[in-house]
Amino acid sequence: MQNSRPGYAERFEAPHYAASLPIPFVRASLGARTVAYLLDILFIFGFTALLTLLITVIGVVTFGLGWTLFAILPASGVIYSAITVGGSKQSTIGQRLMGLRVVAPERGGSVDFITAAVHALLFYVAVSTFLLWCLDLAFGLMRSDRRLGHDLLLGLAVVHAR
């Protein structure tokens, strides 16, 4: 729809094209994402402690055979993110407390288990290497939608939950 006022050029009204977006992009701040991650560190610690207890009990019941499951403990952060972000609420517990969720706008909004696990894995690889972490963060600082490098690689966005 065109709007023409005397003395002004014709322009298109925003509601006609903005209403057709499948997911409203309300960018999440990098500060909220950082606080959510710091909270998630606490929850990952608790999740790891529960896994340790469970694997210990399984190991005792299976006469030591189950203790081979201790090999999955280093991946407990990736498993935590895959379960929570790949679940129905699409966010980790820290992200829920900060009012954030992870969406896949190109695929209709929902994030599956595998994509959530790869997203977490890419994040932990970037954080473990200073140069990659700086590059990942630079994307978020330069882009108006505050998507980090690992978000862009997988086509995900962290937005405010509604």
Tab-separated table of N, CA and C in Angstrom:
chain	number	residue	atom	x	y	z
A	1	MET	N	0.843	-1.168	0.000
A	1	MET	CA	0.000	0.000	0.000
A	1	MET	C	0.888	1.231	0.000
A	2	GLN	N	0.561	2.174	-0.827
A	2	GLN	CA	1.381	3.367	-0.920
A	2	GLN	C	0.740	4.487	-0.112
A	3	ASN	N	1.599	5.235	0.498
A	3	ASN	CA	1.146	6.357	1.293
A	3	ASN	C	1.747	7.615	0.685
A	4	SER	N	0.898	8.497	0.203
A	4	SER	CA	1.432	9.728	-0.386
A	4	SER	C	0.866	10.921	0.376
A	5	ARG	N	1.771	11.696	0.913
A	5	ARG	CA	1.395	12.918	1.613
A	5	ARG	C	1.976	14.082	0.838
A	6	PRO	N	1.344	15.195	0.873
A	6	PRO	CA	1.865	16.354	0.147
A	6	PRO	C	3.274	16.719	0.615
A	7	GLY	N	4.177	16.839	-0.330
A	7	GLY	CA	5.540	17.230	-0.023
A	7	GLY	C	6.471	16.064	0.299
A	8	TYR	N	5.937	14.836	0.333
A	8	TYR	CA	6.752	13.664	0.643
A	8	TYR	C	6.688	12.672	-0.501
A	9	ALA	N	7.727	11.887	-0.642
A	9	ALA	CA	7.757	10.848	-1.672
A	9	ALA	C	6.860	9.693	-1.252
A	10	GLU	N	6.432	8.906	-2.242
A	10	GLU	CA	5.587	7.758	-1.945
A	10	GLU	C	6.407	6.695	-1.224
A	11	ARG	N	5.802	5.990	-0.299
A	11	ARG	CA	6.488	4.930	0.424
A	11	ARG	C	5.523	3.786	0.682
A	12	PHE	N	6.105	2.652	0.975
A	12	PHE	CA	5.311	1.478	1.255
A	12	PHE	C	5.095	1.359	2.753
A	13	GLU	N	3.909	0.923	3.139
A	13	GLU	CA	3.592	0.716	4.556
A	13	GLU	C	4.255	-0.556	5.048
A	14	ALA	N	4.835	-0.535	6.217
A	14	ALA	CA	5.554	-1.676	6.782
A	14	ALA	C	4.672	-2.870	7.146
A	15	PRO	N	3.470	-2.709	7.670
A	15	PRO	CA	2.725	-3.890	8.132
A	15	PRO	C	2.451	-4.932	7.055
A	16	HIS	N	2.421	-4.560	5.788
A	16	HIS	CA	2.098	-5.532	4.748
A	16	HIS	C	3.217	-6.544	4.537
A	17	TYR	N	4.440	-6.147	4.616
A	17	TYR	CA	5.507	-7.116	4.424
A	17	TYR	C	6.045	-7.644	5.750
A	18	ALA	N	5.930	-6.916	6.840
A	18	ALA	CA	6.446	-7.393	8.128
A	18	ALA	C	5.543	-8.479	8.712
A	19	ALA	N	4.277	-8.466	8.401
A	19	ALA	CA	3.364	-9.459	8.964
A	19	ALA	C	3.598	-10.844	8.380
A	20	SER	N	4.241	-10.942	7.225
A	20	SER	CA	4.429	-12.240	6.583
A	20	SER	C	5.639	-13.003	7.098
A	21	LEU	N	6.449	-12.406	7.979
A	21	LEU	CA	7.591	-13.110	8.531
A	21	LEU	C	7.113	-14.250	9.420
A	22	PRO	N	7.685	-15.439	9.292
A	22	PRO	CA	7.206	-16.569	10.083
A	22	PRO	C	7.502	-16.444	11.569
A	23	ILE	N	8.608	-15.818	11.928
A	23	ILE	CA	8.992	-15.671	13.321
A	23	ILE	C	9.373	-14.226	13.566
A	24	PRO	N	8.793	-13.608	14.575
A	24	PRO	CA	9.187	-12.226	14.860
A	24	PRO	C	10.587	-12.196	15.443
A	25	PHE	N	11.478	-11.469	14.785
A	25	PHE	CA	12.848	-11.361	15.262
A	25	PHE	C	12.959	-10.194	16.219
A	26	VAL	N	13.031	-10.502	17.474
A	26	VAL	CA	13.334	-9.517	18.495
A	26	VAL	C	14.676	-9.951	19.041
A	27	ARG	N	15.708	-9.270	18.614
A	27	ARG	CA	17.058	-9.731	18.896
A	27	ARG	C	17.323	-9.838	20.388
A	28	ALA	N	18.102	-10.811	20.725
A	28	ALA	CA	18.516	-11.005	22.105
A	28	ALA	C	19.850	-10.300	22.309
A	29	SER	N	20.010	-9.657	23.439
A	29	SER	CA	21.252	-8.947	23.692
A	29	SER	C	22.360	-9.933	24.032
A	30	LEU	N	23.574	-9.531	23.744
A	30	LEU	CA	24.716	-10.376	24.075
A	30	LEU	C	24.898	-10.479	25.584
A	31	GLY	N	24.488	-9.457	26.313
A	31	GLY	CA	24.566	-9.486	27.766
A	31	GLY	C	23.647	-10.542	28.357
A	32	ALA	N	22.426	-10.628	27.834
A	32	ALA	CA	21.480	-11.638	28.315
A	32	ALA	C	21.975	-13.041	27.979
A	33	ARG	N	22.576	-13.198	26.808
A	33	ARG	CA	23.132	-14.504	26.441
A	33	ARG	C	24.293	-14.890	27.350
A	34	THR	N	25.111	-13.914	27.731
A	34	THR	CA	26.246	-14.189	28.611
A	34	THR	C	25.770	-14.607	29.997
A	35	VAL	N	24.806	-13.891	30.550
A	35	VAL	CA	24.273	-14.245	31.868
A	35	VAL	C	23.602	-15.616	31.819
A	36	ALA	N	22.888	-15.898	30.727
A	36	ALA	CA	22.252	-17.210	30.572
A	36	ALA	C	23.295	-18.319	30.552
A	37	TYR	N	24.425	-18.077	29.887
A	37	TYR	CA	25.488	-19.086	29.854
A	37	TYR	C	26.101	-19.276	31.230
A	38	LEU	N	26.315	-18.197	31.967
A	38	LEU	CA	26.872	-18.315	33.310
A	38	LEU	C	25.933	-19.104	34.232
A	39	LEU	N	24.628	-18.883	34.090
A	39	LEU	CA	23.658	-19.679	34.846
A	39	LEU	C	23.693	-21.138	34.406
A	40	ASP	N	23.834	-21.350	33.104
A	40	ASP	CA	23.863	-22.718	32.582
A	40	ASP	C	25.081	-23.487	33.069
A	41	ILE	N	26.180	-22.799	33.336
A	41	ILE	CA	27.353	-23.483	33.885
A	41	ILE	C	26.985	-24.172	35.196
A	42	LEU	N	26.196	-23.487	36.026
A	42	LEU	CA	25.755	-24.084	37.291
A	42	LEU	C	24.862	-25.299	37.047
A	43	PHE	N	23.944	-25.184	36.093
A	43	PHE	CA	23.043	-26.302	35.798
A	43	PHE	C	23.794	-27.474	35.162
A	44	ILE	N	24.796	-27.175	34.338
A	44	ILE	CA	25.603	-28.242	33.741
A	44	ILE	C	26.399	-28.962	34.827
A	45	PHE	N	26.893	-28.224	35.808
A	45	PHE	CA	27.603	-28.842	36.928
A	45	PHE	C	26.673	-29.812	37.668
A	46	GLY	N	25.434	-29.379	37.937
A	46	GLY	CA	24.463	-30.256	38.598
A	46	GLY	C	24.096	-31.455	37.745
A	47	PHE	N	23.932	-31.237	36.443
A	47	PHE	CA	23.620	-32.326	35.516
A	47	PHE	C	24.756	-33.336	35.478
A	48	THR	N	25.993	-32.842	35.496
A	48	THR	CA	27.161	-33.724	35.498
A	48	THR	C	27.228	-34.525	36.803
A	49	ALA	N	26.900	-33.887	37.912
A	49	ALA	CA	26.893	-34.594	39.192
A	49	ALA	C	25.839	-35.705	39.198
A	50	LEU	N	24.661	-35.421	38.648
A	50	LEU	CA	23.622	-36.457	38.557
A	50	LEU	C	24.044	-37.598	37.641
A	51	LEU	N	24.664	-37.260	36.507
A	51	LEU	CA	25.164	-38.301	35.602
A	51	LEU	C	26.225	-39.161	36.283
A	52	THR	N	27.097	-38.526	37.043
A	52	THR	CA	28.130	-39.264	37.759
A	52	THR	C	27.521	-40.246	38.752
A	53	LEU	N	26.525	-39.795	39.487
A	53	LEU	CA	25.839	-40.658	40.443
A	53	LEU	C	25.134	-41.814	39.741
A	54	LEU	N	24.454	-41.515	38.653
A	54	LEU	CA	23.738	-42.543	37.890
A	54	LEU	C	24.705	-43.570	37.298
A	55	ILE	N	25.799	-43.107	36.730
A	55	ILE	CA	26.776	-44.022	36.134
A	55	ILE	C	27.443	-44.878	37.223
A	56	THR	N	27.674	-44.294	38.389
A	56	THR	CA	28.252	-45.061	39.497
A	56	THR	C	27.317	-46.194	39.912
A	57	VAL	N	26.035	-45.902	40.036
A	57	VAL	CA	25.057	-46.930	40.404
A	57	VAL	C	24.964	-47.998	39.312
A	58	ILE	N	24.923	-47.564	38.064
A	58	ILE	CA	24.877	-48.531	36.958
A	58	ILE	C	26.131	-49.396	36.953
A	59	GLY	N	27.281	-48.807	37.243
A	59	GLY	CA	28.530	-49.564	37.298
A	59	GLY	C	28.524	-50.606	38.396
A	60	VAL	N	27.963	-50.259	39.554
A	60	VAL	CA	27.892	-51.222	40.653
A	60	VAL	C	26.947	-52.367	40.301
A	61	VAL	N	25.797	-52.026	39.725
A	61	VAL	CA	24.808	-53.042	39.357
A	61	VAL	C	25.345	-53.980	38.279
A	62	THR	N	26.134	-53.439	37.335
A	62	THR	CA	26.657	-54.264	36.233
A	62	THR	C	28.063	-54.791	36.515
A	63	PHE	N	28.479	-54.778	37.783
A	63	PHE	CA	29.793	-55.284	38.199
A	63	PHE	C	30.947	-54.602	37.452
A	64	GLY	N	30.859	-53.283	37.284
A	64	GLY	CA	31.942	-52.512	36.696
A	64	GLY	C	31.815	-52.248	35.207
A	65	LEU	N	30.960	-52.973	34.532
A	65	LEU	CA	30.826	-52.786	33.084
A	65	LEU	C	30.240	-51.409	32.744
A	66	GLY	N	29.315	-50.937	33.549
A	66	GLY	CA	28.664	-49.652	33.291
A	66	GLY	C	29.565	-48.454	33.504
A	67	TRP	N	30.708	-48.677	34.174
A	67	TRP	CA	31.607	-47.552	34.413
A	67	TRP	C	32.263	-47.046	33.140
A	68	THR	N	32.125	-47.764	32.066
A	68	THR	CA	32.631	-47.265	30.783
A	68	THR	C	31.837	-46.029	30.326
A	69	LEU	N	30.652	-45.849	30.900
A	69	LEU	CA	29.849	-44.677	30.557
A	69	LEU	C	30.434	-43.375	31.083
A	70	PHE	N	31.449	-43.460	31.955
A	70	PHE	CA	32.116	-42.249	32.413
A	70	PHE	C	32.753	-41.490	31.251
A	71	ALA	N	32.934	-42.133	30.133
A	71	ALA	CA	33.514	-41.481	28.952
A	71	ALA	C	32.610	-40.389	28.386
A	72	ILE	N	31.313	-40.425	28.703
A	72	ILE	CA	30.403	-39.390	28.182
A	72	ILE	C	30.383	-38.139	29.045
A	73	LEU	N	30.978	-38.164	30.222
A	73	LEU	CA	30.938	-36.997	31.111
A	73	LEU	C	31.528	-35.727	30.501
A	74	PRO	N	32.624	-35.792	29.741
A	74	PRO	CA	33.108	-34.543	29.134
A	74	PRO	C	32.103	-33.906	28.169
A	75	ALA	N	31.190	-34.684	27.659
A	75	ALA	CA	30.187	-34.157	26.731
A	75	ALA	C	28.886	-33.786	27.439
A	76	SER	N	28.905	-33.679	28.757
A	76	SER	CA	27.663	-33.417	29.485
A	76	SER	C	27.069	-32.048	29.141
A	77	GLY	N	27.890	-31.050	28.840
A	77	GLY	CA	27.370	-29.740	28.433
A	77	GLY	C	26.657	-29.801	27.097
A	78	VAL	N	27.197	-30.571	26.168
A	78	VAL	CA	26.558	-30.735	24.854
A	78	VAL	C	25.252	-31.521	25.005
A	79	ILE	N	25.265	-32.551	25.840
A	79	ILE	CA	24.052	-33.351	26.073
A	79	ILE	C	22.974	-32.499	26.740
A	80	TYR	N	23.366	-31.691	27.729
A	80	TYR	CA	22.434	-30.783	28.409
A	80	TYR	C	21.787	-29.825	27.410
A	81	SER	N	22.593	-29.214	26.551
A	81	SER	CA	22.057	-28.274	25.562
A	81	SER	C	21.181	-28.980	24.536
A	82	ALA	N	21.571	-30.175	24.122
A	82	ALA	CA	20.777	-30.909	23.136
A	82	ALA	C	19.408	-31.262	23.700
A	83	ILE	N	19.369	-31.681	24.955
A	83	ILE	CA	18.092	-32.052	25.569
A	83	ILE	C	17.196	-30.834	25.777
A	84	THR	N	17.776	-29.735	26.271
A	84	THR	CA	16.948	-28.566	26.594
A	84	THR	C	16.597	-27.727	25.362
A	85	VAL	N	17.581	-27.413	24.532
A	85	VAL	CA	17.297	-26.596	23.336
A	85	VAL	C	16.531	-27.414	22.301
A	86	GLY	N	16.815	-28.710	22.210
A	86	GLY	CA	16.097	-29.570	21.283
A	86	GLY	C	14.727	-29.981	21.786
A	87	GLY	N	14.375	-29.593	22.999
A	87	GLY	CA	13.076	-29.929	23.580
A	87	GLY	C	11.983	-28.965	23.161
A	88	SER	N	10.857	-29.076	23.827
A	88	SER	CA	9.684	-28.287	23.441
A	88	SER	C	9.815	-26.804	23.776
A	89	LYS	N	10.592	-26.451	24.792
A	89	LYS	CA	10.726	-25.045	25.171
A	89	LYS	C	11.824	-24.323	24.410
A	90	GLN	N	12.660	-25.053	23.679
A	90	GLN	CA	13.689	-24.506	22.801
A	90	GLN	C	14.674	-23.579	23.501
A	91	SER	N	14.996	-23.879	24.747
A	91	SER	CA	15.957	-23.056	25.467
A	91	SER	C	16.531	-23.829	26.637
A	92	THR	N	17.739	-23.470	27.010
A	92	THR	CA	18.320	-24.047	28.214
A	92	THR	C	17.645	-23.401	29.418
A	93	ILE	N	17.913	-23.924	30.592
A	93	ILE	CA	17.282	-23.360	31.785
A	93	ILE	C	17.762	-21.927	32.015
A	94	GLY	N	19.040	-21.669	31.787
A	94	GLY	CA	19.565	-20.310	31.910
A	94	GLY	C	18.922	-19.355	30.916
A	95	GLN	N	18.696	-19.825	29.692
A	95	GLN	CA	18.035	-18.985	28.690
A	95	GLN	C	16.585	-18.719	29.081
A	96	ARG	N	15.909	-19.708	29.656
A	96	ARG	CA	14.534	-19.489	30.117
A	96	ARG	C	14.484	-18.433	31.206
A	97	LEU	N	15.443	-18.497	32.133
A	97	LEU	CA	15.477	-17.503	33.208
A	97	LEU	C	15.738	-16.098	32.673
A	98	MET	N	16.455	-16.001	31.564
A	98	MET	CA	16.740	-14.698	30.953
A	98	MET	C	15.708	-14.309	29.892
A	99	GLY	N	14.711	-15.144	29.670
A	99	GLY	CA	13.658	-14.829	28.699
A	99	GLY	C	14.088	-14.991	27.254
A	100	LEU	N	14.940	-15.981	26.968
A	100	LEU	CA	15.438	-16.203	25.611
A	100	LEU	C	15.029	-17.586	25.119
A	101	ARG	N	15.041	-17.762	23.815
A	101	ARG	CA	14.860	-19.078	23.214
A	101	ARG	C	15.606	-19.128	21.891
A	102	VAL	N	15.888	-20.345	21.437
A	102	VAL	CA	16.627	-20.555	20.199
A	102	VAL	C	15.631	-20.977	19.124
A	103	VAL	N	15.690	-20.330	17.968
A	103	VAL	CA	14.789	-20.645	16.870
A	103	VAL	C	15.588	-20.886	15.594
A	104	ALA	N	14.968	-21.607	14.679
A	104	ALA	CA	15.541	-21.846	13.355
A	104	ALA	C	14.592	-21.220	12.337
A	105	PRO	N	14.784	-19.948	12.010
A	105	PRO	CA	13.816	-19.247	11.154
A	105	PRO	C	13.686	-19.821	9.753
A	106	GLU	N	14.765	-20.364	9.194
A	106	GLU	CA	14.691	-20.899	7.840
A	106	GLU	C	13.945	-22.226	7.782
A	107	ARG	N	13.849	-22.916	8.921
A	107	ARG	CA	13.205	-24.234	8.949
A	107	ARG	C	11.866	-24.221	9.681
A	108	GLY	N	11.284	-23.076	9.886
A	108	GLY	CA	9.979	-23.019	10.503
A	108	GLY	C	9.975	-22.809	12.002
A	109	GLY	N	11.117	-22.621	12.613
A	109	GLY	CA	11.136	-22.239	14.009
A	109	GLY	C	11.654	-23.247	15.001
A	110	SER	N	11.384	-24.521	14.820
A	110	SER	CA	11.802	-25.486	15.833
A	110	SER	C	13.228	-25.975	15.586
A	111	VAL	N	13.906	-26.308	16.686
A	111	VAL	CA	15.278	-26.795	16.633
A	111	VAL	C	15.258	-28.252	17.051
A	112	ASP	N	15.841	-29.138	16.238
A	112	ASP	CA	15.848	-30.554	16.588
A	112	ASP	C	17.030	-30.878	17.493
A	113	PHE	N	17.040	-32.096	18.015
A	113	PHE	CA	18.031	-32.560	18.970
A	113	PHE	C	19.454	-32.474	18.415
A	114	ILE	N	19.657	-32.948	17.186
A	114	ILE	CA	20.998	-32.982	16.583
A	114	ILE	C	21.517	-31.565	16.326
A	115	THR	N	20.663	-30.691	15.808
A	115	THR	CA	21.083	-29.310	15.546
A	115	THR	C	21.448	-28.605	16.846
A	116	ALA	N	20.682	-28.854	17.894
A	116	ALA	CA	20.985	-28.256	19.200
A	116	ALA	C	22.323	-28.767	19.732
A	117	ALA	N	22.611	-30.052	19.531
A	117	ALA	CA	23.885	-30.613	19.984
A	117	ALA	C	25.054	-30.022	19.200
A	118	VAL	N	24.911	-29.898	17.895
A	118	VAL	CA	25.980	-29.325	17.063
A	118	VAL	C	26.176	-27.847	17.408
A	119	HIS	N	25.087	-27.136	17.679
A	119	HIS	CA	25.162	-25.727	18.075
A	119	HIS	C	25.985	-25.585	19.357
A	120	ALA	N	25.715	-26.427	20.331
A	120	ALA	CA	26.474	-26.386	21.590
A	120	ALA	C	27.926	-26.782	21.363
A	121	LEU	N	28.150	-27.796	20.545
A	121	LEU	CA	29.512	-28.245	20.271
A	121	LEU	C	30.334	-27.145	19.601
A	122	LEU	N	29.752	-26.469	18.613
A	122	LEU	CA	30.452	-25.359	17.952
A	122	LEU	C	30.746	-24.229	18.935
A	123	PHE	N	29.809	-23.968	19.844
A	123	PHE	CA	30.027	-22.936	20.851
A	123	PHE	C	31.202	-23.304	21.760
A	124	TYR	N	31.238	-24.549	22.242
A	124	TYR	CA	32.316	-24.959	23.152
A	124	TYR	C	33.660	-25.017	22.443
A	125	VAL	N	33.673	-25.362	21.161
A	125	VAL	CA	34.930	-25.331	20.398
A	125	VAL	C	35.411	-23.887	20.266
A	126	ALA	N	34.489	-22.966	19.976
A	126	ALA	CA	34.869	-21.560	19.842
A	126	ALA	C	35.360	-20.994	21.173
A	127	VAL	N	34.697	-21.331	22.265
A	127	VAL	CA	35.093	-20.804	23.574
A	127	VAL	C	36.444	-21.365	24.005
A	128	SER	N	36.743	-22.595	23.618
A	128	SER	CA	38.005	-23.205	24.045
A	128	SER	C	39.220	-22.668	23.283
A	129	THR	N	38.995	-21.992	22.179
A	129	THR	CA	40.079	-21.403	21.387
A	129	THR	C	39.877	-19.892	21.366
A	130	PHE	N	40.798	-19.153	21.924
A	130	PHE	CA	40.626	-17.709	22.083
A	130	PHE	C	40.374	-17.000	20.756
A	131	LEU	N	41.118	-17.346	19.728
A	131	LEU	CA	40.981	-16.683	18.437
A	131	LEU	C	39.604	-16.955	17.818
A	132	LEU	N	39.154	-18.207	17.881
A	132	LEU	CA	37.819	-18.527	17.359
A	132	LEU	C	36.724	-17.847	18.171
A	133	TRP	N	36.927	-17.758	19.477
A	133	TRP	CA	35.940	-17.098	20.324
A	133	TRP	C	35.834	-15.615	19.971
A	134	CYS	N	36.979	-14.970	19.736
A	134	CYS	CA	36.964	-13.562	19.328
A	134	CYS	C	36.270	-13.380	17.983
A	135	LEU	N	36.528	-14.283	17.054
A	135	LEU	CA	35.875	-14.218	15.752
A	135	LEU	C	34.372	-14.448	15.875
A	136	ASP	N	33.982	-15.421	16.680
A	136	ASP	CA	32.567	-15.721	16.920
A	136	ASP	C	31.863	-14.518	17.534
A	137	LEU	N	32.499	-13.903	18.512
A	137	LEU	CA	31.929	-12.735	19.175
A	137	LEU	C	31.890	-11.520	18.263
A	138	ALA	N	32.858	-11.394	17.374
A	138	ALA	CA	32.891	-10.263	16.443
A	138	ALA	C	31.660	-10.253	15.542
A	139	PHE	N	31.208	-11.436	15.133
A	139	PHE	CA	29.978	-11.494	14.345
A	139	PHE	C	28.813	-10.901	15.124
A	140	GLY	N	28.695	-11.258	16.388
A	140	GLY	CA	27.605	-10.743	17.205
A	140	GLY	C	27.680	-9.255	17.445
A	141	LEU	N	28.886	-8.724	17.544
A	141	LEU	CA	29.033	-7.290	17.772
A	141	LEU	C	28.780	-6.470	16.513
A	142	MET	N	29.057	-7.049	15.351
A	142	MET	CA	28.895	-6.306	14.102
A	142	MET	C	27.504	-6.432	13.493
A	143	ARG	N	26.789	-7.501	13.811
A	143	ARG	CA	25.480	-7.718	13.198
A	143	ARG	C	24.383	-7.077	14.046
A	144	SER	N	23.371	-6.522	13.391
A	144	SER	CA	22.288	-5.880	14.134
A	144	SER	C	21.389	-6.890	14.843
A	145	ASP	N	21.326	-8.131	14.342
A	145	ASP	CA	20.486	-9.132	14.987
A	145	ASP	C	21.222	-9.895	16.091
A	146	ARG	N	22.482	-9.561	16.343
A	146	ARG	CA	23.305	-10.127	17.404
A	146	ARG	C	23.496	-11.643	17.312
A	147	ARG	N	23.464	-12.176	16.091
A	147	ARG	CA	23.723	-13.600	15.893
A	147	ARG	C	25.220	-13.830	15.862
A	148	LEU	N	25.679	-14.811	16.620
A	148	LEU	CA	27.094	-15.149	16.668
A	148	LEU	C	27.452	-16.041	15.481
A	149	GLY	N	28.744	-16.300	15.316
A	149	GLY	CA	29.211	-17.088	14.175
A	149	GLY	C	28.621	-18.486	14.142
A	150	HIS	N	28.553	-19.161	15.295
A	150	HIS	CA	28.003	-20.517	15.298
A	150	HIS	C	26.493	-20.506	15.071
A	151	ASP	N	25.816	-19.408	15.387
A	151	ASP	CA	24.393	-19.270	15.053
A	151	ASP	C	24.216	-19.198	13.536
A	152	LEU	N	25.070	-18.417	12.897
A	152	LEU	CA	24.983	-18.236	11.444
A	152	LEU	C	25.291	-19.517	10.686
A	153	LEU	N	26.275	-20.279	11.168
A	153	LEU	CA	26.634	-21.531	10.493
A	153	LEU	C	25.468	-22.520	10.457
A	154	LEU	N	24.658	-22.535	11.495
A	154	LEU	CA	23.547	-23.487	11.575
A	154	LEU	C	22.196	-22.873	11.235
A	155	GLY	N	22.161	-21.571	10.957
A	155	GLY	CA	20.900	-20.930	10.621
A	155	GLY	C	19.981	-20.766	11.813
A	156	LEU	N	20.547	-20.540	12.989
A	156	LEU	CA	19.755	-20.375	14.202
A	156	LEU	C	19.796	-18.936	14.662
A	157	ALA	N	18.865	-18.574	15.523
A	157	ALA	CA	18.845	-17.240	16.116
A	157	ALA	C	18.376	-17.361	17.559
A	158	VAL	N	18.967	-16.581	18.441
A	158	VAL	CA	18.515	-16.518	19.828
A	158	VAL	C	17.680	-15.253	19.949
A	159	VAL	N	16.414	-15.420	20.302
A	159	VAL	CA	15.467	-14.311	20.350
A	159	VAL	C	14.811	-14.265	21.720
A	160	HIS	N	14.094	-13.174	21.974
A	160	HIS	CA	13.325	-13.073	23.200
A	160	HIS	C	12.134	-14.016	23.126
A	161	ALA	N	11.887	-14.745	24.197
A	161	ALA	CA	10.736	-15.663	24.245
A	161	ALA	C	9.474	-14.839	24.447
A	162	ARG	N	8.383	-15.344	23.929
A	162	ARG	CA	7.103	-14.646	24.094
A	162	ARG	C	6.198	-15.417	24.985
